[in-house]
Short mmCIF file of C-alpha atoms and ligand atoms in Angstrom, two decimals:
data_model
loop_
_atom_site.label_atom_id
_atom_site.label_comp_id
_atom_site.label_asym_id
_atom_site.label_seq_id
_atom_site.Cartn_x
_atom_site.Cartn_y
_atom_site.Cartn_z
CA MET A 1 9.27 -2.66 -14.54
CA LYS A 2 11.76 -0.41 -12.82
CA GLN A 3 14.28 -1.36 -10.16
CA ILE A 4 14.28 0.60 -6.90
CA ILE A 5 17.01 -1.34 -5.11
CA PRO A 6 18.29 -4.88 -5.72
CA GLN A 7 15.34 -7.31 -5.30
CA VAL A 8 12.72 -4.53 -5.33
CA PHE A 9 10.92 -3.27 -8.44
CA THR A 10 7.82 -1.32 -9.37
CA PHE A 11 5.53 -1.93 -12.33
CA ALA A 12 4.93 0.66 -15.06
CA ASN A 13 1.71 2.00 -16.60
CA LEU A 14 -0.83 0.95 -13.97
CA LEU A 15 -2.56 4.38 -14.11
CA MET A 16 -3.32 4.60 -10.40
CA GLY A 17 -2.17 2.69 -7.34
CA ARG A 18 1.46 1.61 -7.41
CA VAL A 19 2.36 -2.07 -7.20
CA TYR A 20 5.76 -3.34 -6.02
CA LEU A 21 7.58 -6.58 -6.77
CA ILE A 22 10.01 -8.23 -4.37
CA GLU A 23 12.31 -11.04 -5.55
CA ASP A 24 13.38 -13.73 -3.10
CA SER A 25 15.01 -17.11 -3.56
CA ASP A 26 11.69 -18.94 -3.16
CA GLY A 27 9.78 -16.69 -5.55
CA LEU A 28 8.09 -13.32 -5.79
CA SER A 29 5.94 -11.15 -3.58
CA LEU A 30 3.73 -8.31 -4.71
CA ILE A 31 2.73 -5.38 -2.56
CA ASP A 32 -0.81 -4.33 -3.50
CA ALA A 33 -2.63 -5.19 -6.70
CA GLY A 34 -3.66 -1.90 -8.31
CA LEU A 35 -6.83 -1.29 -10.31
CA ALA A 36 -8.61 -4.16 -12.09
CA LEU A 37 -6.87 -3.13 -15.33
CA ALA A 38 -3.48 -3.57 -13.61
CA ALA A 39 -3.67 -7.38 -13.43
CA PRO A 40 -2.97 -8.17 -17.12
CA ARG A 41 -0.33 -5.44 -17.24
CA ILE A 42 1.43 -6.87 -14.16
CA LEU A 43 1.31 -10.39 -15.61
CA SER A 44 2.72 -9.25 -18.96
CA GLN A 45 5.52 -7.27 -17.29
CA LEU A 46 6.36 -10.34 -15.18
CA SER A 47 6.43 -12.45 -18.33
CA SER A 48 8.77 -9.96 -20.06
CA ALA A 49 11.09 -10.26 -17.03
CA GLY A 50 11.13 -14.04 -17.50
CA TYR A 51 8.71 -15.00 -14.74
CA ALA A 52 5.71 -17.31 -14.82
CA PRO A 53 2.54 -16.27 -12.94
CA SER A 54 3.11 -19.17 -10.53
CA ASP A 55 6.41 -17.58 -9.44
CA VAL A 56 4.29 -15.08 -7.46
CA LYS A 57 4.02 -16.69 -4.01
CA ARG A 58 2.53 -13.89 -1.95
CA ILE A 59 0.47 -10.73 -2.41
CA LEU A 60 0.67 -8.34 0.53
CA ILE A 61 -2.14 -5.81 0.78
CA THR A 62 -1.87 -2.41 2.47
CA HIS A 63 -5.63 -1.75 2.53
CA GLY A 64 -8.87 -2.69 0.85
CA HIS A 65 -9.49 0.26 -1.48
CA PHE A 66 -10.37 -0.39 -5.13
CA ASP A 67 -7.11 1.11 -6.43
CA HIS A 68 -5.08 -1.32 -4.28
CA ILE A 69 -7.13 -4.53 -4.60
CA GLY A 70 -8.90 -4.12 -7.97
CA GLY A 71 -6.39 -6.40 -9.67
CA LEU A 72 -6.47 -8.96 -6.88
CA PRO A 73 -9.12 -11.43 -8.16
CA ALA A 74 -7.38 -11.85 -11.53
CA LEU A 75 -3.91 -11.99 -9.95
CA LYS A 76 -5.04 -14.58 -7.42
CA ALA A 77 -6.60 -16.68 -10.20
CA ALA A 78 -3.48 -16.48 -12.37
CA THR A 79 -0.84 -16.97 -9.67
CA GLY A 80 -2.44 -18.92 -6.81
CA ALA A 81 -0.44 -16.64 -4.48
CA GLN A 82 -1.16 -16.40 -0.76
CA ILE A 83 -3.08 -13.18 0.03
CA ILE A 84 -1.67 -11.51 3.15
CA ALA A 85 -3.34 -8.59 4.96
CA SER A 86 -4.43 -7.22 8.31
CA GLY A 87 -7.43 -9.03 9.76
CA ILE A 88 -9.09 -5.64 10.23
CA GLU A 89 -8.97 -5.12 6.45
CA ARG A 90 -10.34 -8.58 5.71
CA PRO A 91 -14.04 -7.58 5.34
CA TYR A 92 -13.12 -4.85 2.85
CA ILE A 93 -10.73 -7.06 0.84
CA GLU A 94 -13.32 -9.83 0.77
CA ALA A 95 -16.04 -7.28 -0.21
CA LYS A 96 -18.19 -8.25 2.77
CA GLN A 97 -18.27 -4.63 3.84
CA ALA A 98 -18.00 -1.37 1.87
CA PRO A 99 -14.84 0.62 2.66
CA ALA A 100 -15.17 2.91 5.68
CA LEU A 101 -15.71 6.56 4.73
CA PRO A 102 -15.55 9.67 6.91
CA PRO A 103 -18.77 11.30 8.14
CA LYS A 104 -19.41 13.97 5.47
CA GLU A 105 -20.18 16.69 8.01
CA ALA A 106 -16.70 16.25 9.53
CA LEU A 107 -14.98 17.10 6.24
CA PRO A 108 -13.61 20.46 5.09
CA PRO A 109 -15.77 22.05 2.31
CA MET A 110 -13.83 20.82 -0.76
CA ALA A 111 -13.55 17.30 0.60
CA ARG A 112 -17.26 17.35 1.46
CA LEU A 113 -18.06 18.29 -2.14
CA MET A 114 -15.88 15.45 -3.39
CA ALA A 115 -17.49 12.98 -0.99
CA ALA A 116 -20.97 14.17 -2.04
CA THR A 117 -20.34 13.81 -5.77
CA TYR A 118 -18.15 10.71 -5.92
CA THR A 119 -18.48 7.31 -4.28
CA PRO A 120 -15.42 5.12 -4.70
CA PRO A 121 -16.15 1.84 -6.48
CA ILE A 122 -16.03 -1.39 -4.49
CA ALA A 123 -13.59 -3.96 -5.84
CA LYS A 124 -14.57 -7.61 -6.24
CA GLY A 125 -13.77 -9.57 -3.10
CA THR A 126 -10.84 -11.97 -2.72
CA PRO A 127 -10.36 -14.20 0.34
CA VAL A 128 -7.47 -13.30 2.65
CA ASP A 129 -5.31 -16.39 3.28
CA ARG A 130 -3.12 -15.08 6.07
CA GLU A 131 -3.72 -12.31 8.60
CA VAL A 132 -0.83 -10.24 9.87
CA ASN A 133 -0.60 -7.88 12.82
CA GLU A 134 1.65 -5.12 14.12
CA GLY A 135 5.13 -6.49 14.85
CA ASP A 136 4.81 -9.63 12.74
CA ILE A 137 7.83 -10.34 10.56
CA LEU A 138 7.47 -11.97 7.14
CA HIS A 139 10.78 -13.84 7.25
CA ASP A 140 10.54 -15.11 3.66
CA VAL A 141 10.26 -11.61 2.20
CA LEU A 142 13.29 -9.36 1.65
CA GLY A 143 15.22 -10.85 4.56
CA GLY A 144 12.46 -10.02 7.05
CA LEU A 145 9.66 -7.61 6.26
CA HIS A 146 8.02 -6.06 9.33
CA VAL A 147 4.30 -5.42 9.59
CA VAL A 148 3.53 -1.88 10.78
CA ALA A 149 -0.06 -0.98 11.60
CA THR A 150 -0.79 2.48 10.18
CA PRO A 151 -4.56 2.89 10.62
CA GLY A 152 -6.59 6.00 9.78
CA HIS A 153 -6.89 6.04 5.98
CA SER A 154 -8.51 2.65 6.48
CA PRO A 155 -9.11 0.91 9.83
CA GLY A 156 -6.61 -1.90 9.16
CA HIS A 157 -4.23 0.05 6.95
CA THR A 158 -0.80 -1.61 7.00
CA SER A 159 2.69 -0.53 5.94
CA TYR A 160 5.60 -2.91 5.40
CA TRP A 161 9.10 -2.11 6.63
CA GLN A 162 12.55 -3.63 6.13
CA PRO A 163 14.76 -2.00 8.79
CA GLN A 164 18.18 -3.22 7.56
CA LEU A 165 17.50 -1.87 4.07
CA GLY A 166 15.63 1.17 5.37
CA ILE A 167 12.83 0.65 2.87
CA LEU A 168 9.19 1.32 3.73
CA PHE A 169 6.14 0.43 1.65
CA THR A 170 3.80 3.10 2.92
CA GLY A 171 0.42 2.37 1.35
CA ASP A 172 -1.67 5.54 1.59
CA VAL A 173 -0.59 6.86 5.00
CA ILE A 174 1.38 9.34 2.91
CA MET A 175 1.14 10.13 -0.80
CA CYS A 176 3.59 11.88 -3.10
CA LEU A 177 1.76 13.66 -5.93
CA PRO A 178 4.34 15.07 -6.67
CA ASN A 179 5.05 16.36 -3.16
CA MET A 180 4.40 14.59 0.13
CA ARG A 181 0.79 14.97 1.22
CA LEU A 182 -1.74 13.38 3.50
CA PRO A 183 -4.21 10.91 2.02
CA ILE A 184 -7.35 12.31 0.33
CA ALA A 185 -9.64 13.52 3.13
CA ALA A 186 -12.86 12.38 1.41
CA PHE A 187 -11.63 8.77 1.49
CA THR A 188 -9.96 8.79 4.91
CA PRO A 189 -12.38 7.86 7.70
CA ASP A 190 -10.07 8.93 10.56
CA MET A 191 -7.59 11.62 9.53
CA ALA A 192 -6.44 12.29 13.13
CA GLN A 193 -5.47 8.63 13.45
CA SER A 194 -3.83 8.69 10.01
CA LYS A 195 -1.72 11.67 11.15
CA ARG A 196 -0.56 9.66 14.18
CA SER A 197 0.35 6.84 11.80
CA LEU A 198 2.37 9.35 9.78
CA GLN A 199 4.39 10.27 12.91
CA LYS A 200 4.87 6.55 13.54
CA ILE A 201 6.42 5.94 10.11
CA ALA A 202 8.50 9.14 10.36
CA ASN A 203 9.99 7.75 13.60
CA LEU A 204 11.24 4.73 11.65
CA LYS A 205 13.46 7.14 9.67
CA PRO A 206 13.04 5.25 6.39
CA ASN A 207 15.67 5.92 3.76
CA ILE A 208 13.49 4.76 0.85
CA LEU A 209 9.77 5.47 0.64
CA CYS A 210 7.66 3.32 -1.68
CA PHE A 211 4.35 5.15 -1.84
CA GLY A 212 0.99 3.71 -2.82
CA HIS A 213 0.67 6.76 -5.06
CA GLY A 214 3.73 8.56 -6.40
CA VAL A 215 7.29 7.87 -7.47
CA PRO A 216 9.47 5.98 -4.96
CA MET A 217 11.83 8.32 -3.10
CA HIS A 218 15.44 7.69 -2.03
CA ASN A 219 17.15 9.60 0.83
CA ALA A 220 13.64 10.30 2.07
CA SER A 221 14.15 10.50 5.84
CA PRO A 222 14.86 14.26 6.19
CA ARG A 223 11.97 15.16 3.89
CA LEU A 224 9.62 12.82 5.72
CA ALA A 225 10.71 14.27 9.08
CA ALA A 226 10.09 17.81 7.79
CA PHE A 227 6.67 16.87 6.40
CA ALA A 228 5.68 15.04 9.59
CA SER A 229 6.61 18.00 11.78
CA LYS A 230 4.69 20.37 9.49
CA VAL A 231 1.63 18.12 9.86
CA ALA A 232 2.13 17.87 13.65
CA ALA A 233 2.29 21.67 13.88
CA GLY A 234 -1.12 21.76 12.12
ZN1 LIG B 301 -6.62 4.21 -0.23
#
């Protein structure tokens, strides 16, 4: 586990899909759950840090893709945490519906090839306990974590924002591999909408970006602004 700022950490060695840990006086919150293989790794890293599984009170989900919710069934079973997500993402997280994919004919050639040769796996479903919407504030988390709807990569894609600390948990509205980039086109059903969501998070002027994929970035606001204007310019 690696500290990003006081109270906020990220787990190591999850292969794909970053998972964050937030410490509060009443217990822990996770943001996203990684691949299925992430669950035992998260639990063992928590144990090394002196925590019991039951210290995890909440798991916040950005969106229902397999690399963000694969570890959720095992983490829910081990921790009993409340699963929090957008209601729009609920059918994907609960595996009642396959994740939305873009129409193949709308994709650029390389993305079309990727979409034709690879279908993302569908993670096992986990019931959502609490739905959140744009503007909601999770008062128990990090002194007030704001729910920001950032649809496009997934219809109910959600980012989480703490304005006083200037820290944003982006999910996949932006990736950093190793430079800032848009989400993978083949797995983004509405890229135009996702680009609008990118402008929305750039307007927040976050100081710290905690990506769903990539290394967390400090002093990020000028780089995010530059990337967002490059994207807006097409
Ligand atoms: Zn995704």
